Coordinates of C-alpha atoms in Angstrom, one line a residue:
Chain A
X11 CA -53.4 49.1 2.6
X12 CA -54.3 50.9 6.0
X13 CA -52.0 52.4 8.0
X14 CA -53.8 54.1 10.7
X15 CA -52.5 57.3 12.8
X16 CA -52.5 55.1 15.6
X17 CA -49.1 53.2 13.7
X18 CA -47.8 56.8 12.3
X19 CA -47.7 57.8 15.9
X20 CA -45.8 54.9 16.5
X21 CA -42.6 54.9 13.6
X22 CA -42.4 58.8 14.6
X23 CA -42.0 58.1 17.9
X24 CA -39.3 55.2 17.1
X25 CA -37.9 57.6 15.2
X26 CA -38.2 61.0 18.0
X27 CA -39.9 62.6 15.8
X28 CA -42.6 65.3 17.1
X29 CA -45.6 64.7 15.9
X30 CA -48.9 67.3 16.5
X31 CA -52.1 65.2 16.8
X32 CA -53.9 67.5 14.7
X33 CA -51.0 66.4 11.7
X34 CA -51.8 62.0 12.4
X35 CA -54.7 61.3 10.1
X36 CA -53.0 63.3 7.2
X37 CA -49.6 61.5 7.8
X38 CA -51.4 57.9 8.2
X39 CA -53.6 58.7 5.2
X40 CA -49.9 59.9 2.9
X41 CA -48.5 56.9 3.9
X42 CA -51.0 54.6 3.2
X43 CA -50.9 56.3 -0.5
X44 CA -47.4 55.4 -0.4
X45 CA -47.8 51.7 0.5
X46 CA -50.9 51.1 -1.9
X47 CA -48.2 52.9 -4.3
X48 CA -45.9 49.8 -3.8
X49 CA -48.7 47.2 -3.6
X50 CA -47.8 47.1 -7.4
X51 CA -44.5 45.5 -6.5
X52 CA -46.8 43.0 -4.9
X53 CA -47.7 41.4 -8.4
X54 CA -44.2 40.9 -9.3
X55 CA -44.3 37.6 -9.4
X56 CA -40.4 36.7 -7.3
X57 CA -40.9 32.9 -7.3
X58 CA -37.3 31.8 -7.1
X59 CA -35.3 34.7 -7.9
X60 CA -32.6 35.7 -6.0
X61 CA -33.3 38.5 -4.1
X62 CA -31.1 42.1 -4.3
X63 CA -30.7 43.2 -2.0
X64 CA -27.9 45.9 -3.5
X65 CA -27.7 46.9 -7.7
X66 CA -23.9 47.1 -6.9
X67 CA -22.0 44.3 -8.2
X68 CA -18.8 44.0 -8.3
X69 CA -16.7 42.4 -5.1
X70 CA -16.8 44.1 -1.6
X71 CA -13.8 46.0 -0.8
X72 CA -12.3 45.7 1.8
X73 CA -9.8 47.2 4.0
X74 CA -6.7 46.1 5.4
X75 CA -6.4 46.0 8.8
X76 CA -3.8 49.1 10.2
X77 CA -4.3 51.8 12.4
X78 CA -3.7 54.9 11.9
X79 CA -4.6 57.8 13.9
X80 CA -6.2 60.5 10.8
X81 CA -8.2 62.4 13.5
X82 CA -7.2 65.0 16.8
X83 CA -9.6 64.6 19.2
X84 CA -10.2 68.5 19.4
X85 CA -11.4 68.3 16.0
X86 CA -13.4 65.5 16.9
X87 CA -15.5 67.2 19.9
X88 CA -15.1 70.7 18.3
X89 CA -18.7 69.8 16.2
X90 CA -20.5 68.9 20.2
X91 CA -22.7 70.8 21.6
X92 CA -21.0 70.1 24.7
X93 CA -17.7 68.7 25.4
X94 CA -15.2 69.0 28.6
X95 CA -12.3 68.7 25.9
X96 CA -12.2 64.9 26.3
X97 CA -15.5 63.5 26.5
X98 CA -19.1 64.4 24.5
X99 CA -21.2 65.1 27.0
X100 CA -25.1 64.9 26.7
X101 CA -28.2 65.0 29.5
X102 CA -28.1 62.6 32.0
X103 CA -29.3 59.4 30.4
X104 CA -30.9 57.0 33.6
X105 CA -29.3 52.9 32.3
X106 CA -31.3 50.6 32.7
Chain B
X24 CA -46.0 21.0 42.6
X25 CA -44.8 20.4 38.7
X26 CA -41.5 19.3 38.6
X27 CA -40.3 21.7 36.0
X28 CA -36.6 22.2 33.3
X29 CA -34.8 24.5 32.1
X30 CA -34.0 26.1 28.4
X31 CA -31.6 28.2 28.2
X32 CA -30.3 29.9 25.7
X33 CA -27.1 32.4 25.5
X34 CA -25.7 35.4 23.0
X35 CA -22.2 35.7 23.4
X36 CA -20.1 38.9 22.1
X37 CA -16.7 38.9 21.3
X38 CA -14.9 41.5 20.7
X39 CA -12.1 40.1 17.6
X40 CA -8.6 40.9 18.1
X41 CA -8.3 44.1 14.3
X42 CA -5.6 46.7 15.1
X43 CA -8.2 48.7 13.4
X44 CA -12.2 49.4 14.3
X45 CA -14.1 47.2 11.3
X46 CA -15.2 50.3 8.8
X47 CA -13.5 52.5 10.0
X48 CA -9.4 52.8 10.4
X49 CA -8.5 53.8 13.7
X50 CA -7.7 51.9 16.5
X51 CA -8.9 49.1 19.1
X52 CA -6.7 50.0 21.3
X53 CA -8.5 49.0 25.1
X54 CA -7.4 51.4 27.5
X55 CA -6.1 54.7 25.5
X56 CA -7.6 58.1 26.7
X57 CA -10.8 59.3 26.2
X58 CA -12.3 59.8 22.2
X59 CA -9.2 59.8 21.0
X60 CA -9.3 56.9 18.3
X61 CA -12.4 57.9 17.0
X62 CA -12.9 59.4 13.7
X63 CA -16.1 61.5 11.2
X64 CA -16.5 57.1 10.8
X65 CA -16.8 55.9 13.9
X66 CA -19.2 59.3 15.1
X67 CA -20.9 59.4 12.7
X68 CA -20.8 62.7 10.8
X69 CA -23.1 62.9 7.7
X70 CA -21.5 61.3 4.4
X71 CA -18.5 59.7 5.6
X72 CA -19.1 55.9 4.3
X73 CA -17.6 52.5 6.1
X74 CA -15.2 50.5 4.9
X75 CA -14.6 47.3 5.8
X76 CA -11.9 45.8 7.8
X77 CA -11.0 42.2 5.6
X78 CA -9.6 40.4 8.8
X79 CA -12.8 41.0 10.5
X80 CA -14.1 38.9 7.8
X81 CA -11.4 36.7 8.3
X82 CA -11.5 35.8 12.1
X83 CA -16.0 35.7 12.1
X84 CA -14.5 32.8 9.0
X85 CA -12.7 31.7 11.4
X86 CA -15.2 30.7 13.9
X87 CA -18.2 29.5 11.8
X88 CA -14.8 27.6 10.6
X89 CA -14.1 26.2 13.8
X90 CA -18.0 25.6 15.1
X91 CA -18.5 23.7 11.7
X92 CA -21.3 26.4 11.0
X93 CA -22.5 27.0 7.7
X94 CA -20.7 30.0 5.9
X95 CA -23.1 31.5 4.0
X96 CA -21.1 32.8 0.5
X97 CA -23.2 35.8 0.9
X98 CA -24.2 38.3 4.2
X99 CA -25.1 40.9 3.7
X100 CA -25.6 43.5 6.7
X101 CA -28.3 46.0 8.4
X102 CA -28.8 48.5 9.8
X103 CA -30.3 47.8 14.2
X104 CA -32.5 51.2 14.8
X105 CA -32.0 52.5 17.8
X106 CA -31.6 55.8 19.8
X107 CA -28.6 56.3 22.8
X108 CA -25.6 58.4 23.2
X109 CA -23.6 55.8 22.6
X110 CA -24.4 54.9 18.9
X111 CA -24.1 57.9 17.2
X112 CA -25.6 57.0 13.8
X113 CA -28.3 56.3 15.5
X114 CA -27.7 52.9 14.2
X115 CA -25.5 50.2 14.9
X116 CA -24.3 48.0 11.4
X117 CA -25.2 44.0 12.2
X118 CA -25.9 41.3 10.3
X119 CA -30.1 40.8 10.1
X120 CA -30.9 38.3 7.6
X121 CA -28.4 37.3 5.9
X122 CA -25.5 36.1 8.5
X123 CA -21.7 35.1 7.4
X124 CA -22.6 31.6 9.0
X125 CA -25.0 29.4 10.2
X126 CA -25.8 25.8 12.0
X127 CA -22.5 25.2 13.7
X128 CA -22.5 23.4 17.2
X129 CA -20.0 23.5 20.0
X130 CA -19.8 19.6 21.8
X131 CA -19.8 19.9 25.6
X132 CA -19.0 17.8 28.9
X133 CA -21.0 18.1 32.0
X134 CA -20.4 15.1 34.9
X135 CA -18.8 13.6 31.8
X136 CA -21.9 13.4 29.8
X137 CA -21.3 14.5 26.3
X138 CA -23.7 16.8 24.7
X139 CA -24.3 19.1 21.8
X140 CA -25.1 22.3 21.6
X141 CA -26.6 24.0 18.7
X142 CA -25.0 27.5 17.2
X143 CA -28.2 29.2 15.4
X144 CA -25.4 32.0 13.8
X145 CA -22.7 34.3 13.5
X146 CA -23.4 37.4 12.6
X147 CA -20.5 40.7 12.3
X148 CA -21.4 43.8 13.9
X149 CA -19.7 48.0 15.4
X150 CA -19.4 47.8 18.3
X151 CA -21.2 50.8 19.8
X152 CA -19.7 53.3 23.4
X153 CA -19.6 54.3 26.4
X154 CA -22.0 56.7 28.7
X155 CA -20.4 56.8 32.3
X156 CA -23.2 58.3 34.0
X157 CA -21.9 61.5 36.6
X158 CA -23.9 61.0 40.0
X159 CA -23.1 64.7 40.5
X160 CA -23.9 66.1 37.8
X161 CA -27.0 66.3 36.3
X162 CA -25.1 64.6 32.7
X163 CA -23.0 61.3 31.2
X164 CA -20.5 61.6 29.6
X165 CA -19.7 59.6 25.7
X166 CA -16.6 58.2 25.3
X167 CA -16.9 56.0 21.5
X168 CA -13.8 55.0 22.0
X169 CA -15.2 51.2 21.7
X170 CA -17.9 52.5 19.3
X171 CA -17.0 50.4 16.3
X172 CA -14.7 47.6 17.3
X173 CA -15.8 44.9 15.8
X174 CA -17.6 42.4 17.3
X175 CA -18.5 38.6 16.4
X176 CA -23.0 37.8 18.1
X177 CA -22.7 34.5 18.4
X178 CA -26.1 32.6 19.1
X179 CA -26.3 29.1 20.7
X180 CA -29.8 27.3 20.0
X181 CA -32.1 27.1 23.9
X182 CA -29.9 23.2 23.9
X183 CA -29.0 24.0 27.4
X184 CA -31.3 23.0 30.2
X185 CA -28.1 23.8 32.9
X186 CA -26.9 26.5 34.7
X187 CA -23.5 24.2 34.8
X188 CA -24.6 23.3 30.7
X189 CA -24.5 26.5 29.5
X190 CA -20.8 27.3 31.7
X191 CA -19.8 25.2 30.1
X192 CA -20.8 26.2 26.5
X193 CA -19.6 29.8 27.1
X194 CA -16.0 27.9 28.3
X195 CA -16.0 25.9 25.4
X196 CA -16.6 28.7 23.0
X197 CA -14.6 31.2 24.9
X198 CA -11.4 28.6 25.0
X199 CA -11.6 28.3 21.1
X200 CA -12.1 31.8 20.6
X201 CA -8.7 32.2 22.3
X202 CA -7.6 29.5 20.8
X203 CA -7.9 30.9 17.3
X204 CA -6.5 33.6 18.3
X205 CA -10.0 35.7 16.7
X206 CA -10.3 37.3 20.8
X207 CA -8.5 37.6 23.7
X208 CA -11.6 36.3 25.6
X209 CA -11.2 38.8 28.9
X210 CA -14.2 38.4 30.3
X211 CA -13.6 41.0 32.8
X212 CA -12.8 44.1 29.7
X213 CA -15.8 42.6 28.2
X214 CA -14.3 40.8 25.1
X215 CA -16.2 37.7 25.5
X216 CA -19.4 39.0 27.0
X217 CA -22.7 37.2 27.3
X218 CA -27.6 37.7 27.8
X219 CA -28.5 34.3 28.6
X220 CA -32.2 34.2 27.5
X221 CA -34.3 31.5 30.2
X222 CA -37.2 29.6 30.9
X223 CA -39.1 27.3 32.3
X224 CA -41.4 24.9 31.5
X225 CA -43.4 21.4 33.6
X226 CA -41.1 18.2 33.1
X227 CA -41.9 16.1 29.2
X228 CA -43.7 19.7 27.9
X229 CA -42.3 20.2 24.0
X230 CA -43.1 23.4 23.8
X231 CA -40.9 26.5 25.3
X232 CA -42.6 28.6 28.5
X233 CA -41.9 32.5 28.2
X234 CA -38.4 33.7 28.7
X235 CA -36.3 36.4 30.2
X236 CA -33.6 37.7 28.6
X237 CA -30.8 38.5 31.2
X238 CA -28.1 41.0 31.2
X239 CA -24.6 42.3 31.8
X240 CA -23.6 38.7 33.1
X241 CA -19.7 39.3 33.5
X242 CA -18.0 36.2 34.5
X243 CA -18.5 32.4 34.6
X244 CA -19.6 32.3 38.3
X245 CA -22.2 35.1 37.4
X246 CA -24.1 33.7 34.9
X247 CA -24.1 31.1 36.8
X248 CA -25.9 32.1 39.7
X249 CA -27.3 34.8 37.8
X250 CA -29.1 31.1 36.0
X251 CA -29.8 29.5 39.1
X252 CA -30.7 32.5 40.5
X253 CA -33.8 33.2 37.0
X254 CA -34.9 29.7 37.0
X255 CA -35.7 29.7 40.4
X256 CA -37.3 32.7 40.5
X257 CA -39.4 31.7 37.6
X258 CA -40.4 29.1 38.9
X259 CA -41.5 31.0 42.3
X260 CA -43.2 32.7 39.4
X261 CA -45.7 30.2 38.7
X262 CA -46.1 28.6 41.9
X263 CA -47.5 31.5 43.4
X264 CA -50.1 31.4 39.8
X265 CA -48.6 34.6 38.6
X266 CA -47.3 34.5 34.5
X267 CA -43.6 35.2 33.5
X268 CA -43.3 38.3 31.8
X269 CA -41.4 39.1 28.5
X270 CA -38.7 41.8 29.7
X271 CA -34.7 42.0 29.7
X272 CA -33.3 41.3 33.6
X273 CA -29.5 42.5 34.6
X274 CA -28.0 41.1 37.3
X275 CA -26.8 42.2 40.4
X276 CA -23.6 40.6 41.8
X277 CA -23.3 41.7 45.5
X278 CA -27.2 41.2 46.1
X279 CA -28.0 37.6 43.7
X280 CA -30.8 39.0 41.4
X281 CA -31.7 39.7 38.4
X282 CA -34.0 42.7 38.4
X283 CA -36.6 43.8 35.6
X284 CA -35.6 47.0 33.0
X285 CA -38.7 48.4 32.7
X286 CA -39.8 50.4 30.3
X287 CA -37.2 49.0 27.2
X288 CA -39.8 47.0 26.0
X289 CA -40.6 49.8 23.2
X290 CA -37.5 50.3 21.8
X291 CA -36.7 46.0 20.7
X292 CA -38.4 47.6 17.7
X293 CA -35.4 47.9 15.4
X294 CA -36.7 48.7 11.6
X295 CA -34.0 46.1 10.2
X296 CA -32.9 47.2 7.1
X297 CA -30.5 46.0 4.6
X298 CA -27.2 49.0 5.0
X299 CA -26.9 50.9 1.6
X300 CA -23.5 52.4 2.6
X301 CA -21.9 48.6 2.3
X302 CA -22.7 46.2 -0.8
X303 CA -23.1 42.1 0.2
X304 CA -20.1 40.3 1.4
X305 CA -19.0 38.2 -1.0
X306 CA -16.9 35.3 0.4
X307 CA -14.3 34.3 -2.2
X308 CA -13.9 30.5 -1.1
X309 CA -9.5 30.9 -2.1
X310 CA -9.3 32.9 0.9
X311 CA -11.5 30.5 2.6
X312 CA -9.1 27.1 1.5
X313 CA -5.9 29.4 2.5
X314 CA -8.0 29.7 6.6
X315 CA -9.3 26.8 6.7
X316 CA -5.7 25.2 6.2
X317 CA -4.5 28.3 9.3
X318 CA -6.7 26.1 11.9
X319 CA -5.1 25.4 14.5
X320 CA -6.2 22.6 16.7
X321 CA -8.9 23.1 18.9
X322 CA -9.3 22.5 21.9
X323 CA -11.2 19.2 22.4
X324 CA -9.0 17.6 19.7
X325 CA -5.6 18.9 21.5
X326 CA -7.6 17.5 24.7
X327 CA -8.3 13.7 23.4
X328 CA -4.5 14.6 22.2
X329 CA -3.8 15.0 26.2
X330 CA -5.7 12.0 27.2
X331 CA -4.5 9.3 25.1
X332 CA -0.6 10.1 24.4
X333 CA 0.1 11.5 27.5
X334 CA -1.8 9.7 29.6
X335 CA -3.6 12.7 31.4
X336 CA -6.9 12.1 33.2
X337 CA -10.0 13.5 31.7
X338 CA -10.2 16.2 33.7
X339 CA -6.1 17.5 33.6
X340 CA -6.4 17.4 30.6
X341 CA -9.5 19.5 30.0
X342 CA -7.8 22.3 32.4
X343 CA -4.5 22.0 30.9
X344 CA -6.2 22.4 27.4
X345 CA -9.1 24.8 28.4
X346 CA -6.0 27.9 28.1
X347 CA -4.1 27.6 24.5
X348 CA -1.0 28.7 26.7
X349 CA -1.0 26.7 29.0
X350 CA -1.0 23.6 27.3
X351 CA 2.5 25.1 24.7
X352 CA 3.7 25.5 28.5
X353 CA 2.6 22.1 29.1
X354 CA 4.3 20.5 25.9
X355 CA 7.0 22.6 25.6
X356 CA 8.0 21.1 29.4
X357 CA 6.6 17.5 28.7
X358 CA 9.7 18.0 25.4
X359 CA 11.8 18.8 27.7
X360 CA 11.3 16.1 30.3
X361 CA 9.2 13.0 28.9
X362 CA 6.9 12.8 32.5
X363 CA 3.6 14.1 31.3
X364 CA 1.9 12.8 34.2
X365 CA 3.8 14.3 36.8
X366 CA 4.4 17.5 34.7
X367 CA 0.7 18.1 35.0
X368 CA 0.6 17.0 38.5
X369 CA 2.9 20.1 39.4
X370 CA 0.8 22.4 37.3
X371 CA -2.6 20.6 38.6
X372 CA -1.3 21.5 41.8
X373 CA 1.9 23.9 42.4
X374 CA 2.0 26.0 39.2
X375 CA -1.7 26.5 38.5
X376 CA -2.0 27.8 42.5
X377 CA 0.7 30.6 41.9
X378 CA -1.0 31.4 38.6
X379 CA -4.1 32.4 40.4
X380 CA -2.8 34.0 43.3
X381 CA -0.2 35.8 40.9
X382 CA -3.5 36.5 38.2
X383 CA -1.0 35.9 35.0
X384 CA -1.0 33.3 32.5
X385 CA 1.3 30.8 30.8
X386 CA 2.9 32.7 28.2
X387 CA 3.9 35.5 31.0
X388 CA 5.3 33.6 33.2
X389 CA 9.3 34.1 34.4
X390 CA 9.7 30.5 34.9
X391 CA 10.4 28.4 31.9
X392 CA 8.8 24.8 31.0
X393 CA 11.8 23.7 31.0
X394 CA 13.1 25.1 34.2
X395 CA 10.0 23.3 35.1
X396 CA 10.7 19.7 33.7
X397 CA 14.1 20.4 35.5
X398 CA 12.9 20.6 39.2
X399 CA 10.0 17.2 38.2
X400 CA 13.1 15.6 36.8
X401 CA 16.2 16.9 40.5
X402 CA 12.3 15.4 42.4
X403 CA 12.4 11.9 40.1
X404 CA 16.3 11.3 40.6
X405 CA 16.9 11.7 44.1
X406 CA 18.6 15.2 44.0
X407 CA 15.5 16.7 46.1
X408 CA 12.3 15.2 48.4
X409 CA 8.7 16.3 46.6
X410 CA 8.9 18.1 50.0
X411 CA 11.1 20.5 49.2
X412 CA 10.6 21.0 46.2
X413 CA 7.3 22.7 47.1
X414 CA 9.0 24.0 49.3
X415 CA 11.3 26.4 46.5
X416 CA 8.0 26.1 43.8
X417 CA 7.2 29.6 45.1
X418 CA 11.0 31.5 45.1
X419 CA 11.5 29.8 41.8
X420 CA 7.6 31.6 40.3
X421 CA 8.9 35.0 41.6
X422 CA 12.4 34.4 39.8
X423 CA 12.4 32.0 37.1
X424 CA 16.0 30.1 36.8
X425 CA 17.7 27.0 37.2
X426 CA 15.4 25.2 39.9
X427 CA 19.1 23.0 40.8
X428 CA 21.4 25.9 41.0
X429 CA 18.6 27.8 43.0
X430 CA 18.7 24.2 45.4
X431 CA 22.7 23.8 45.3
X432 CA 22.1 27.8 46.7
X433 CA 19.9 27.1 49.2
X434 CA 22.2 24.7 50.3
X435 CA 19.3 21.8 49.6
X436 CA 20.5 18.8 48.2
X437 CA 19.1 15.7 49.4
X438 CA 21.7 13.8 51.7
X439 CA 21.7 9.7 49.3
X440 CA 25.2 9.7 50.7
X441 CA 24.6 6.3 53.1
X442 CA 27.5 6.7 55.0
X443 CA 26.6 10.4 56.4
X444 CA 22.9 9.2 56.1
X445 CA 23.7 6.3 58.8
X446 CA 25.2 8.6 61.5
X447 CA 21.1 10.8 62.1
X448 CA 20.0 7.7 62.5
X449 CA 22.1 6.8 65.0
X450 CA 22.3 9.8 66.8
X451 CA 18.6 9.1 66.4
X452 CA 18.4 6.3 67.9
X453 CA 21.1 6.1 70.6
X454 CA 18.3 9.2 71.8
X455 CA 15.6 7.3 71.4
X456 CA 16.9 3.8 74.0
X457 CA 12.7 3.3 75.2
X458 CA 10.9 3.7 71.3
X459 CA 13.3 1.4 69.8
X460 CA 13.1 -1.1 72.5
X461 CA 9.2 -0.4 71.7
X462 CA 9.3 -1.4 68.1
X463 CA 11.5 -4.0 68.9
X464 CA 8.2 -5.4 70.9
X465 CA 6.0 -4.8 68.0
X466 CA 4.3 -1.3 67.8
X467 CA 6.0 -1.1 63.8
X468 CA 3.9 2.1 64.3
X469 CA 7.0 4.1 65.5
X470 CA 8.0 4.1 62.2
X471 CA 7.3 7.2 61.5
X472 CA 8.0 8.6 64.5
X473 CA 12.0 7.0 64.4
X474 CA 11.8 9.3 60.0
X475 CA 10.6 11.9 61.6
X476 CA 12.9 13.0 64.4
X477 CA 15.9 12.0 61.4
X478 CA 14.1 14.4 58.8
X479 CA 14.9 17.2 61.2
X480 CA 18.1 16.7 62.7
X481 CA 18.6 16.8 58.5
X482 CA 16.2 19.9 57.8
X483 CA 14.0 17.7 55.9
X484 CA 17.0 16.7 53.5
X485 CA 17.0 13.1 53.9
X486 CA 15.9 10.6 50.3
X487 CA 13.1 9.7 52.6
X488 CA 13.9 5.9 50.5
X489 CA 17.2 5.2 51.5
X490 CA 16.1 7.1 54.7
X491 CA 13.8 3.8 55.0
X492 CA 15.9 1.3 53.7
X493 CA 18.8 2.3 56.3
X494 CA 16.3 2.4 59.5
X495 CA 14.5 -1.2 58.5
X496 CA 18.0 -2.8 58.5
X497 CA 19.7 -1.0 61.7
X498 CA 16.3 -1.4 63.8
X499 CA 15.7 -5.3 63.1

């Protein structure tokens, strides 16, 4: 399977990764190798096999619907690069 | 000129009325100070794990049952990946391949014509936070109180053909959610919101035209206007030989236009994959039975019952059952005085008008249903006239209390004593000899004049039936 430098650039852009032009070729070919390796799975006949979404078998753990305040706002905001003590402040994003 | 028809599908987001968020125990309360309802889970700190709220599952499943969906015994949470400051994890936990419910339907009635709208799916997901864009400094402010609040998204089939049908579907959906007690249905606060997919095609054509997605419609009125505008815009495009572009458009209610949100196209590649932090959701059949047994009477059934059992018109039944608490109010009033049609008339005219002006819901009213019933009874029994009833209604509505006490306190009890009324009639007739002469000469229309004069003299308190009877006797 061929993974093109254009595809690599697109995936990087979606993931907000800065990928220098000169590295695109190399990264694309490495990802292509990985995909080729995984392609071995295509040889398995999965007709009639239920898809496995998780290897965990136990029933879904659920939480009772009880509201509880576990953290103070000051703690939550303490790691923010910028805050006024009330909000997280980020570079202006233009809506729409 | 070709004749076109519109094809409309709606995506509705309903906020579930849980106490705590979908994946953590922070409060969902609206209006708390910014970032007060936030913990490491809903702020996306590294290493935290989501734990699903059982009530959110219950509510989503109940909505599925209420609109005849098939519930998937196993459903899967998936990550929808995109970057925006109100989404701290860099992905939204949603459902993609296997949602909790699929293949439902909602019946609507538009201008007396019944139609069934298909529901493709209902999936559970978390809401995002809120951004406030500063006008003065070069910054945006992020509040994560709403992040991780439970939502269900209800996706319809593209079955609607007009703005009227779309609004009827939305109203029915909202009504069902409110009846179930799983969403407050508040469009202004955003707990019930919708995006509309609109396209047009020449009548008779099978395949769909290119669609535009309309966002930001936060009232039934705006949904209607935005869809009408968009249909016309697309017609104009086609007539001018332009192609419709698949895009997201934002509705501007002030200008009543939709405008393209450019540059968002690339962001539509969400790279969904199953969330490894959450095991698949398995619905417990015993729980499903239990929830099914808890489903209340739904709006459509109640509407039918009001028509059949109470003899209400389709229109009155639809209006009164649209809100669950108004329907409850009506039934409580009927239990106090078994004259459903008369009570419905008072609700449809006086009560709804006052409620609209005061912006109150039926459950918040000071006027108890039993006291409304009493008022209707006072009019029926002739203690006061209908006119006086309407006159005192605003006071009753504002203060509540026993209408009989108010009528007495204001001295408004109708004069139903014939001797007292006769006195007033005699005085009027004595003062208008010319009219009496004319009446006797055949101008019977003057009856209205006499009634009016006596009413004036008695300040509207004369019993109209008795007055007419006495007048006729005296003038014959």
